Short mmCIF file of C-alpha atoms in Angstrom, two decimals:
data_model
loop_
_atom_site.label_atom_id
_atom_site.label_comp_id
_atom_site.label_asym_id
_atom_site.label_seq_id
_atom_site.Cartn_x
_atom_site.Cartn_y
_atom_site.Cartn_z
CA UNK R 239 -12.30 4.50 -25.52
CA UNK R 240 -10.97 7.85 -24.22
CA UNK R 241 -8.08 7.71 -22.26
CA UNK R 242 -7.63 11.43 -21.48
CA UNK R 243 -8.09 12.78 -17.92
CA UNK R 244 -10.70 15.22 -17.38
CA UNK R 245 -10.10 18.76 -16.20
CA UNK R 246 -10.77 18.01 -12.57
CA UNK R 247 -8.26 14.71 -12.69
CA UNK R 248 -5.78 16.35 -14.47
CA UNK R 249 -6.04 19.17 -12.17
CA UNK R 250 -5.99 16.38 -9.00
CA UNK R 251 -2.90 14.81 -10.36
CA UNK R 252 -0.96 18.37 -10.84
CA UNK R 253 -1.68 19.21 -7.59
CA UNK R 254 -0.73 15.89 -5.58
CA UNK R 255 2.60 15.90 -7.75
CA UNK R 256 3.33 19.62 -6.91
CA UNK R 257 2.60 18.35 -3.44
CA UNK R 258 4.90 15.35 -3.48
CA UNK R 259 7.88 17.81 -4.77
CA UNK R 260 7.43 20.61 -2.49
CA UNK R 261 6.26 18.97 0.69
CA UNK R 262 8.04 15.50 0.64
CA UNK R 263 11.20 15.41 -1.83
CA UNK R 264 13.08 17.82 0.38
CA UNK R 265 13.14 15.58 3.29
CA UNK R 266 13.94 12.26 2.05
CA UNK R 267 17.55 12.64 2.20
CA UNK R 268 17.03 12.43 5.80
CA UNK R 269 14.87 9.99 6.46
CA UNK R 270 16.94 7.80 4.26
CA UNK R 271 19.94 8.66 6.71
CA UNK R 272 18.03 8.29 9.75
CA UNK R 273 15.16 5.89 8.90
CA UNK R 274 12.72 8.19 11.25
CA UNK R 275 10.26 10.35 10.74
CA UNK R 276 10.15 13.08 13.37
CA UNK R 277 6.14 13.24 14.29
CA UNK R 278 6.12 16.65 14.09
CA UNK R 279 7.11 16.63 10.65
CA UNK R 280 4.51 13.82 9.98
CA UNK R 281 1.70 15.76 11.77
CA UNK R 282 2.77 18.84 9.46
CA UNK R 283 2.46 17.01 6.24
CA UNK R 284 -1.13 15.70 7.55
CA UNK R 285 -2.06 19.19 8.17
CA UNK R 286 -1.28 20.55 4.60
CA UNK R 287 -2.76 17.40 3.27
CA UNK R 288 -5.83 18.60 4.81
CA UNK R 289 -5.69 22.04 3.82
CA UNK R 290 -5.58 20.94 0.31
CA UNK R 291 -8.56 19.05 0.91
CA UNK R 292 -7.23 15.85 0.30
CA UNK R 293 -7.09 13.98 3.19
CA UNK R 294 -9.22 10.74 3.35
CA UNK R 295 -10.19 11.63 -0.28
CA UNK R 296 -10.50 7.38 -0.42
CA UNK R 297 -13.89 8.02 1.44
CA UNK R 298 -17.35 9.08 0.16
CA UNK R 299 -18.63 12.57 0.85
CA UNK R 300 -21.07 11.52 3.35
CA UNK R 301 -18.67 10.55 6.09
CA UNK R 302 -16.41 13.64 5.28
CA UNK R 303 -14.08 12.30 2.64
CA UNK R 304 -13.48 13.45 -0.90
CA UNK R 305 -15.63 11.18 -2.73
CA UNK R 306 -13.30 10.36 -4.97
CA UNK R 307 -13.51 7.26 -7.38
CA UNK R 308 -11.09 4.43 -8.04
CA UNK R 309 -9.94 5.87 -10.78
CA UNK R 310 -9.24 9.11 -9.99
CA UNK R 311 -7.92 7.73 -6.33
CA UNK R 312 -5.46 5.74 -8.16
CA UNK R 313 -4.10 8.90 -9.91
CA UNK R 314 -3.54 10.22 -6.59
CA UNK R 315 -1.90 6.84 -5.24
CA UNK R 316 0.33 7.02 -8.76
CA UNK R 317 1.78 10.47 -7.76
CA UNK R 318 2.29 9.65 -4.06
CA UNK R 319 4.35 6.71 -5.42
CA UNK R 320 7.26 9.06 -6.71
CA UNK R 321 7.71 9.98 -2.98
CA UNK R 322 9.12 8.42 0.13
CA UNK R 323 6.48 6.32 1.76
CA UNK R 324 7.48 7.05 5.14
CA UNK R 325 6.46 10.69 4.63
CA UNK R 326 3.56 10.15 2.19
CA UNK R 327 1.95 7.73 4.52
CA UNK R 328 0.90 11.05 6.38
CA UNK R 329 -0.78 12.19 3.36
CA UNK R 330 -4.09 10.41 5.10
CA UNK R 331 -5.52 7.51 3.46
CA UNK R 332 -7.43 5.79 6.04
CA UNK R 333 -8.00 1.98 5.64
CA UNK R 334 -11.08 1.77 3.42
CA UNK R 335 -12.38 -1.06 5.63
CA UNK R 336 -13.41 1.00 8.08
CA UNK R 337 -16.47 1.88 6.22
CA UNK R 338 -17.75 -1.70 7.50
CA UNK R 339 -17.88 0.37 11.16
CA UNK R 340 -21.46 0.25 12.62
CA UNK R 341 -23.13 3.51 13.85
CA UNK R 342 -21.32 3.37 17.48
CA UNK R 343 -18.02 2.46 15.69
CA UNK R 344 -18.52 5.67 13.16
CA UNK R 345 -18.36 7.80 16.06
CA UNK R 346 -15.06 6.55 17.74
CA UNK R 347 -13.25 5.28 14.56
CA UNK R 348 -14.34 6.06 10.95
CA UNK R 349 -15.17 9.63 11.52
CA UNK R 350 -11.97 10.59 13.75
CA UNK R 351 -9.95 8.84 11.09
CA UNK R 352 -11.51 10.79 8.35
CA UNK R 353 -10.72 13.77 10.03
CA UNK R 354 -7.29 12.87 10.78
CA UNK R 355 -7.91 12.54 14.69
CA UNK R 356 -6.71 9.17 14.57
CA UNK R 357 -4.50 7.10 12.37
CA UNK R 358 -5.10 3.32 11.81
CA UNK R 359 -2.93 0.30 10.85
CA UNK R 360 -4.00 -2.97 9.29
CA UNK R 361 -3.04 -6.55 10.94
CA UNK R 362 -3.02 -9.90 9.20
CA UNK R 363 0.31 -11.21 8.88
CA UNK R 364 1.69 -13.73 11.38
CA UNK R 365 5.40 -15.36 11.50
CA UNK R 366 3.79 -18.68 10.56
CA UNK R 367 1.08 -17.20 8.47
CA UNK R 368 1.74 -14.63 5.32
CA UNK R 369 0.33 -15.99 2.26
CA UNK R 370 -1.61 -18.49 3.94
CA UNK R 371 -3.91 -16.41 6.01
CA UNK R 372 -6.07 -18.82 7.18
CA UNK R 373 -2.66 -20.50 8.97
CA UNK R 374 -3.36 -17.78 11.50
CA UNK R 375 -2.60 -18.56 14.87
CA UNK R 376 -3.52 -15.29 16.85
CA UNK R 377 -6.85 -16.73 18.28
CA UNK R 378 -9.48 -15.44 20.19
CA UNK R 379 -11.39 -17.46 22.71
CA UNK R 380 -15.07 -16.23 23.77
CA UNK R 381 -15.69 -15.37 27.25
CA UNK R 382 -19.16 -14.39 27.90
CA UNK R 383 -19.51 -11.24 25.85
CA UNK R 384 -15.92 -10.62 25.69
CA UNK R 385 -13.17 -12.49 23.66
CA UNK R 386 -9.54 -13.21 25.25
CA UNK R 387 -7.01 -13.15 22.34
CA UNK R 388 -3.28 -14.50 22.33
CA UNK R 389 -0.75 -14.41 19.84
CA UNK R 390 1.46 -12.30 17.62
CA UNK R 391 1.53 -10.17 14.54
CA UNK R 392 4.21 -8.95 12.59
CA UNK R 393 5.12 -7.20 9.63
CA UNK R 394 2.34 -4.61 10.67
CA UNK R 395 3.11 -1.21 8.29
CA UNK R 396 2.88 2.05 10.16
CA UNK R 397 1.78 0.73 13.39
CA UNK R 398 3.92 2.99 15.25
CA UNK R 399 2.07 5.81 14.45
CA UNK R 400 -1.65 4.34 14.64
CA UNK R 401 -4.23 5.08 17.66
CA UNK R 402 -6.06 2.04 16.50
CA UNK R 403 -5.22 -1.29 14.81
CA UNK R 404 -7.61 -3.18 12.63
CA UNK R 405 -6.82 -6.66 13.54
CA UNK R 406 -7.65 -9.95 11.67
CA UNK R 407 -7.73 -12.88 14.71
CA UNK R 408 -8.91 -16.41 14.59
CA UNK R 409 -12.26 -17.05 16.45
CA UNK R 410 -13.25 -20.60 15.60
CA UNK R 411 -12.62 -23.51 13.16
CA UNK R 412 -15.36 -25.20 10.84
CA UNK R 413 -15.16 -28.54 8.88
CA UNK R 414 -15.00 -28.28 5.08
CA UNK R 415 -14.37 -30.91 2.03
CA UNK R 416 -10.64 -29.82 2.21
CA UNK R 417 -10.58 -30.42 6.23
CA UNK R 418 -10.71 -27.91 8.96
CA UNK R 419 -10.32 -24.13 8.06
CA UNK R 420 -10.21 -21.07 10.46
CA UNK R 421 -12.90 -18.89 11.27
CA UNK R 422 -11.66 -15.62 10.87
CA UNK R 423 -13.05 -11.99 12.42
CA UNK R 424 -11.87 -8.56 12.52
CA UNK R 425 -11.29 -6.81 15.42
CA UNK R 426 -10.96 -2.98 16.25
CA UNK R 427 -8.44 -2.68 18.87
CA UNK R 428 -6.99 0.69 20.32
CA UNK R 429 -3.53 1.44 21.39
CA UNK R 430 -3.34 1.02 24.98
CA UNK R 431 -5.39 -1.70 25.52
CA UNK R 432 -4.30 -4.17 28.43
CA UNK R 433 -2.64 -7.09 27.07
CA UNK R 434 -1.76 -5.59 23.61
CA UNK R 435 1.50 -4.17 22.66
CA UNK R 436 3.06 -2.83 19.63
CA UNK R 437 6.82 -2.96 19.69
CA UNK R 438 9.23 -1.81 16.97
CA UNK R 439 9.88 -4.67 14.33
CA UNK R 440 12.49 -5.29 11.70
CA UNK R 441 15.05 -3.29 10.13
CA UNK R 442 14.37 -3.11 6.40
CA UNK R 443 16.09 -1.92 3.31
CA UNK R 444 13.07 -1.10 1.73
CA UNK R 445 10.95 2.07 2.44
CA UNK R 446 13.14 3.24 5.44
CA UNK R 447 11.26 5.57 7.83
CA UNK R 448 8.07 3.52 7.01
CA UNK R 449 8.14 1.31 9.95
CA UNK R 450 6.98 -2.55 10.19
CA UNK R 451 5.74 -3.56 13.84
CA UNK R 452 5.03 -6.51 15.85
CA UNK R 453 2.14 -6.74 17.85
CA UNK R 454 1.50 -8.93 20.68
CA UNK R 455 -1.70 -10.03 22.45
CA UNK R 456 -1.19 -11.73 26.00
CA UNK R 457 -4.76 -12.44 27.51
CA UNK R 458 -5.93 -9.28 25.71
CA UNK R 459 -9.85 -8.68 26.59
CA UNK R 460 -11.77 -7.23 23.68
CA UNK R 461 -15.63 -6.75 24.16
CA UNK R 462 -17.76 -8.18 21.17
CA UNK R 463 -18.38 -4.38 20.51
CA UNK R 464 -14.97 -4.09 19.08
CA UNK R 465 -15.78 -6.87 16.10
CA UNK R 466 -15.77 -4.62 12.80
CA UNK R 467 -18.26 -6.15 10.37
CA UNK R 468 -19.73 -9.77 11.22
CA UNK R 469 -18.21 -12.32 13.85
CA UNK R 470 -16.46 -15.14 11.54
CA UNK R 471 -16.77 -12.94 8.34
CA UNK R 472 -13.51 -11.40 8.55
CA UNK R 473 -12.03 -13.22 5.61
CA UNK R 474 -14.95 -11.83 3.52
CA UNK R 475 -14.24 -8.21 4.62
CA UNK R 476 -10.23 -8.80 4.07
CA UNK R 477 -10.90 -9.64 0.17
CA UNK R 478 -12.89 -6.77 -0.35
CA UNK R 479 -10.26 -4.82 1.29
CA UNK R 480 -7.42 -6.20 -0.81
CA UNK R 481 -8.64 -4.94 -3.83
CA UNK R 482 -7.78 -1.44 -3.02
CA UNK R 483 -4.64 -2.03 -1.34
CA UNK R 484 -3.14 -4.25 -4.45
CA UNK R 485 -4.19 -1.35 -6.83
CA UNK R 486 -2.45 1.04 -4.78
CA UNK R 487 0.92 -1.39 -4.91
CA UNK R 488 0.49 -1.25 -8.71
CA UNK R 489 -0.17 2.20 -8.82
CA UNK R 490 2.63 3.90 -6.44
CA UNK R 491 4.85 1.41 -8.52
CA UNK R 492 4.07 3.01 -11.83
CA UNK R 493 4.87 6.32 -10.20
CA UNK R 494 8.17 5.54 -8.68
CA UNK R 495 9.49 4.04 -12.04
CA UNK R 496 8.30 7.25 -13.63
CA UNK R 497 10.46 9.17 -11.36
CA UNK R 498 13.64 6.52 -11.98
CA UNK R 499 12.93 6.95 -15.50
CA UNK R 500 12.98 10.35 -15.83
CA UNK R 501 16.52 10.34 -14.05
CA UNK R 502 17.65 7.75 -16.60
CA UNK R 503 16.38 9.62 -19.40
CA UNK R 504 18.10 13.19 -18.05
CA UNK R 505 21.35 11.39 -17.85
CA UNK R 506 21.37 9.62 -21.20
CA UNK R 507 20.87 13.14 -23.14
CA UNK R 508 23.48 14.56 -21.06
CA UNK R 509 26.21 12.23 -20.10
CA UNK R 510 28.87 12.27 -22.65
CA UNK R 511 31.46 9.51 -23.55
CA UNK R 512 33.57 8.95 -26.67
CA UNK R 513 32.45 12.65 -27.65
CA UNK R 514 28.64 12.07 -27.78
CA UNK R 515 25.57 11.71 -25.19
CA UNK R 516 25.29 8.04 -23.89
CA UNK R 517 21.43 8.25 -25.08
CA UNK R 518 23.02 7.94 -28.87
CA UNK R 519 24.16 4.47 -28.37
CA UNK R 520 21.68 1.72 -29.11
CA UNK R 521 22.96 -0.02 -25.72
CA UNK R 522 21.12 2.90 -23.83
CA UNK R 523 18.71 4.10 -26.10
CA UNK R 524 17.05 0.79 -26.35
CA UNK R 525 16.62 0.35 -22.63
CA UNK R 526 15.12 3.69 -22.54
CA UNK R 527 12.80 2.43 -25.10
CA UNK R 528 12.03 -0.76 -22.90
CA UNK R 529 11.38 0.84 -19.98
CA UNK R 530 9.06 3.60 -20.99
CA UNK R 531 6.93 0.81 -22.91
CA UNK R 532 7.03 -1.19 -19.86
CA UNK R 533 5.75 1.92 -17.48
CA UNK R 534 3.32 2.97 -19.94
CA UNK R 535 1.55 -1.11 -20.14
CA UNK R 536 1.84 -0.92 -16.25
CA UNK R 537 -0.20 2.39 -15.95
CA UNK R 538 -2.62 1.25 -18.63
CA UNK R 539 -3.38 -1.99 -16.85
CA UNK R 540 -3.45 -0.27 -13.47
CA UNK R 541 -5.83 2.68 -14.61
CA UNK R 542 -7.96 -0.15 -16.44
CA UNK R 543 -8.74 -2.13 -13.40
CA UNK R 544 -9.37 0.88 -11.34
CA UNK R 545 -11.80 1.94 -13.98
CA UNK R 546 -13.45 -1.90 -13.88
CA UNK R 547 -14.05 -1.30 -10.43
CA UNK R 548 -16.00 2.20 -10.90
CA UNK R 549 -18.08 0.28 -13.69
CA UNK R 550 -18.81 -2.60 -10.88
CA UNK R 551 -17.24 -5.18 -13.20
CA UNK R 552 -15.16 -8.06 -11.97
CA UNK R 553 -11.87 -6.81 -11.25
CA UNK R 554 -9.97 -9.62 -9.16
CA UNK R 555 -7.83 -11.01 -12.21
CA UNK R 556 -7.31 -7.50 -13.50
CA UNK R 557 -6.06 -6.25 -10.34
CA UNK R 558 -3.75 -8.95 -9.67
CA UNK R 559 -2.63 -8.82 -13.39
CA UNK R 560 -1.89 -4.74 -12.98
CA UNK R 561 -0.16 -5.80 -9.30
CA UNK R 562 2.32 -8.32 -10.49
CA UNK R 563 3.22 -6.74 -13.92
CA UNK R 564 3.51 -2.88 -12.17
CA UNK R 565 5.92 -4.40 -9.08
CA UNK R 566 7.98 -6.56 -11.50
CA UNK R 567 7.98 -3.51 -13.97
CA UNK R 568 9.49 -1.25 -10.85
CA UNK R 569 12.18 -3.93 -10.28
CA UNK R 570 13.53 -3.91 -14.17
CA UNK R 571 12.96 -0.13 -14.62
CA UNK R 572 15.10 0.85 -11.28
CA UNK R 573 17.90 -2.10 -12.23
CA UNK R 574 18.13 -0.30 -15.87
CA UNK R 575 18.22 3.22 -14.68
CA UNK R 576 21.33 1.94 -12.28
CA UNK R 577 22.83 0.18 -15.25
CA UNK R 578 22.57 3.47 -17.33
CA UNK R 579 24.40 5.62 -14.54
CA UNK R 580 26.75 3.25 -13.97
CA UNK R 581 28.76 3.55 -10.76
CA UNK R 582 27.36 6.16 -9.73
CA UNK R 583 23.48 4.95 -9.86
CA UNK R 584 24.60 3.09 -6.66
CA UNK R 585 25.86 6.43 -4.63
CA UNK R 586 23.84 7.70 -1.97
CA UNK R 587 24.02 11.11 -3.88
CA UNK R 588 21.10 9.92 -5.94
CA UNK R 589 18.05 8.32 -5.14
CA UNK R 590 18.22 5.37 -7.51
CA UNK R 591 19.50 2.87 -5.24
CA UNK R 592 16.67 3.66 -2.75
CA UNK R 593 14.08 3.18 -5.52
CA UNK R 594 16.10 -0.07 -6.49
CA UNK R 595 15.87 -1.25 -2.76
CA UNK R 596 12.47 0.05 -2.34
CA UNK R 597 11.12 -1.80 -5.37
CA UNK R 598 11.82 -4.97 -4.12
CA UNK R 599 9.50 -5.20 -1.31
CA UNK R 600 6.47 -4.37 -4.03
CA UNK R 601 6.67 -8.08 -5.12
CA UNK R 602 5.84 -9.57 -1.72
CA UNK R 603 3.61 -7.57 0.31
CA UNK R 604 -0.33 -7.13 -0.04
CA UNK R 605 -0.04 -10.45 -2.03
CA UNK R 606 2.87 -12.01 -3.44
CA UNK R 607 3.67 -12.44 -7.20
CA UNK R 608 3.08 -15.94 -6.69
CA UNK R 609 -0.30 -15.36 -5.16
CA UNK R 610 -1.21 -13.03 -7.94
CA UNK R 611 -0.57 -15.47 -10.55
CA UNK R 612 -2.28 -17.90 -8.56
CA UNK R 613 -5.56 -15.42 -8.59
CA UNK R 614 -4.86 -14.98 -12.48
CA UNK R 615 -4.68 -18.69 -13.45
CA UNK R 616 -7.68 -19.65 -11.37
CA UNK R 617 -9.76 -17.08 -12.80
CA UNK R 618 -8.89 -18.34 -16.28
CA UNK R 619 -9.33 -22.03 -15.41
CA UNK R 620 -12.54 -22.02 -13.10
CA UNK R 621 -14.89 -21.46 -15.87
CA UNK R 622 -13.40 -24.16 -17.90
CA UNK R 623 -13.79 -26.79 -14.87
CA UNK R 624 -10.08 -27.08 -14.28
#
């Protein structure tokens, strides 16, 4: 077992960390204050990312990406996790699900996304369908070679900057031993399509500047050529995509936790009370010991899951374990960092309160902690017939 990074991987980690510190950190306070990322700033971040050769680094070289394996890309996401998501979204990691594009769609969607000419967003969640994806009510009725779509999606991340939205829509129903089940199909929907509207979503305490949106479909007509993948096979496509997104959430949680820990460690060494650094007291030093132990454990879980994906090994349970542990670890670490700082930890002069608020959503999106535990326990019990 070799836990060392290759020379190339270490160079990538150093490069991305430097990028985050020089191009992202300086703008974070303003984004936090206004809740807005100016479009020109986002495009400037994307331009600099392209200059570094990292735009669409999660895509294969044959379509113009950098061709990073899962492990190395997870290292990239870990470093990006140190920065504000409202800004790092412009670093350019198009949805991997676009690899399912057919030849004609590749020219219109995949290749422009890899070049950075188009931004995409992905829409699955609805007001009445969160963890229960098959409970979605957004429905498409076939009309000749077209589909007429009606319904609503919400909590759709960064749809405000998207040129195309990858939308999962119910296209029928089938009977199963457990009752009726929705058939789901994935569609590519262009901004500006008649009957399709992208509206501003809710104000969130987490990840300010990283917008969520509401999508509405009112007799929106889509040709069959807009289907991504196969008809009624969208659920299978979604499951493949969720592997990568859950791994990303785990990795970014580790990166953000390390940044919070760095603040707490420095403060514990510098802040003096009763004539000595507060870190000399076990009440603080033991917190630091627990924090770094949990961070390292989450890091290893996450990188191990990414390695398994690269080896073609079953990874569903391992990714779920990494996601649930890393996101819950982040909540504990940010809370303890604030406790070490005391009252100053909650002031806007420091980013700790932001880390603390941002951490809360990580246990919800891309599969709640409860869903991850369901995946893990099902993987353990099914081979035993339970």
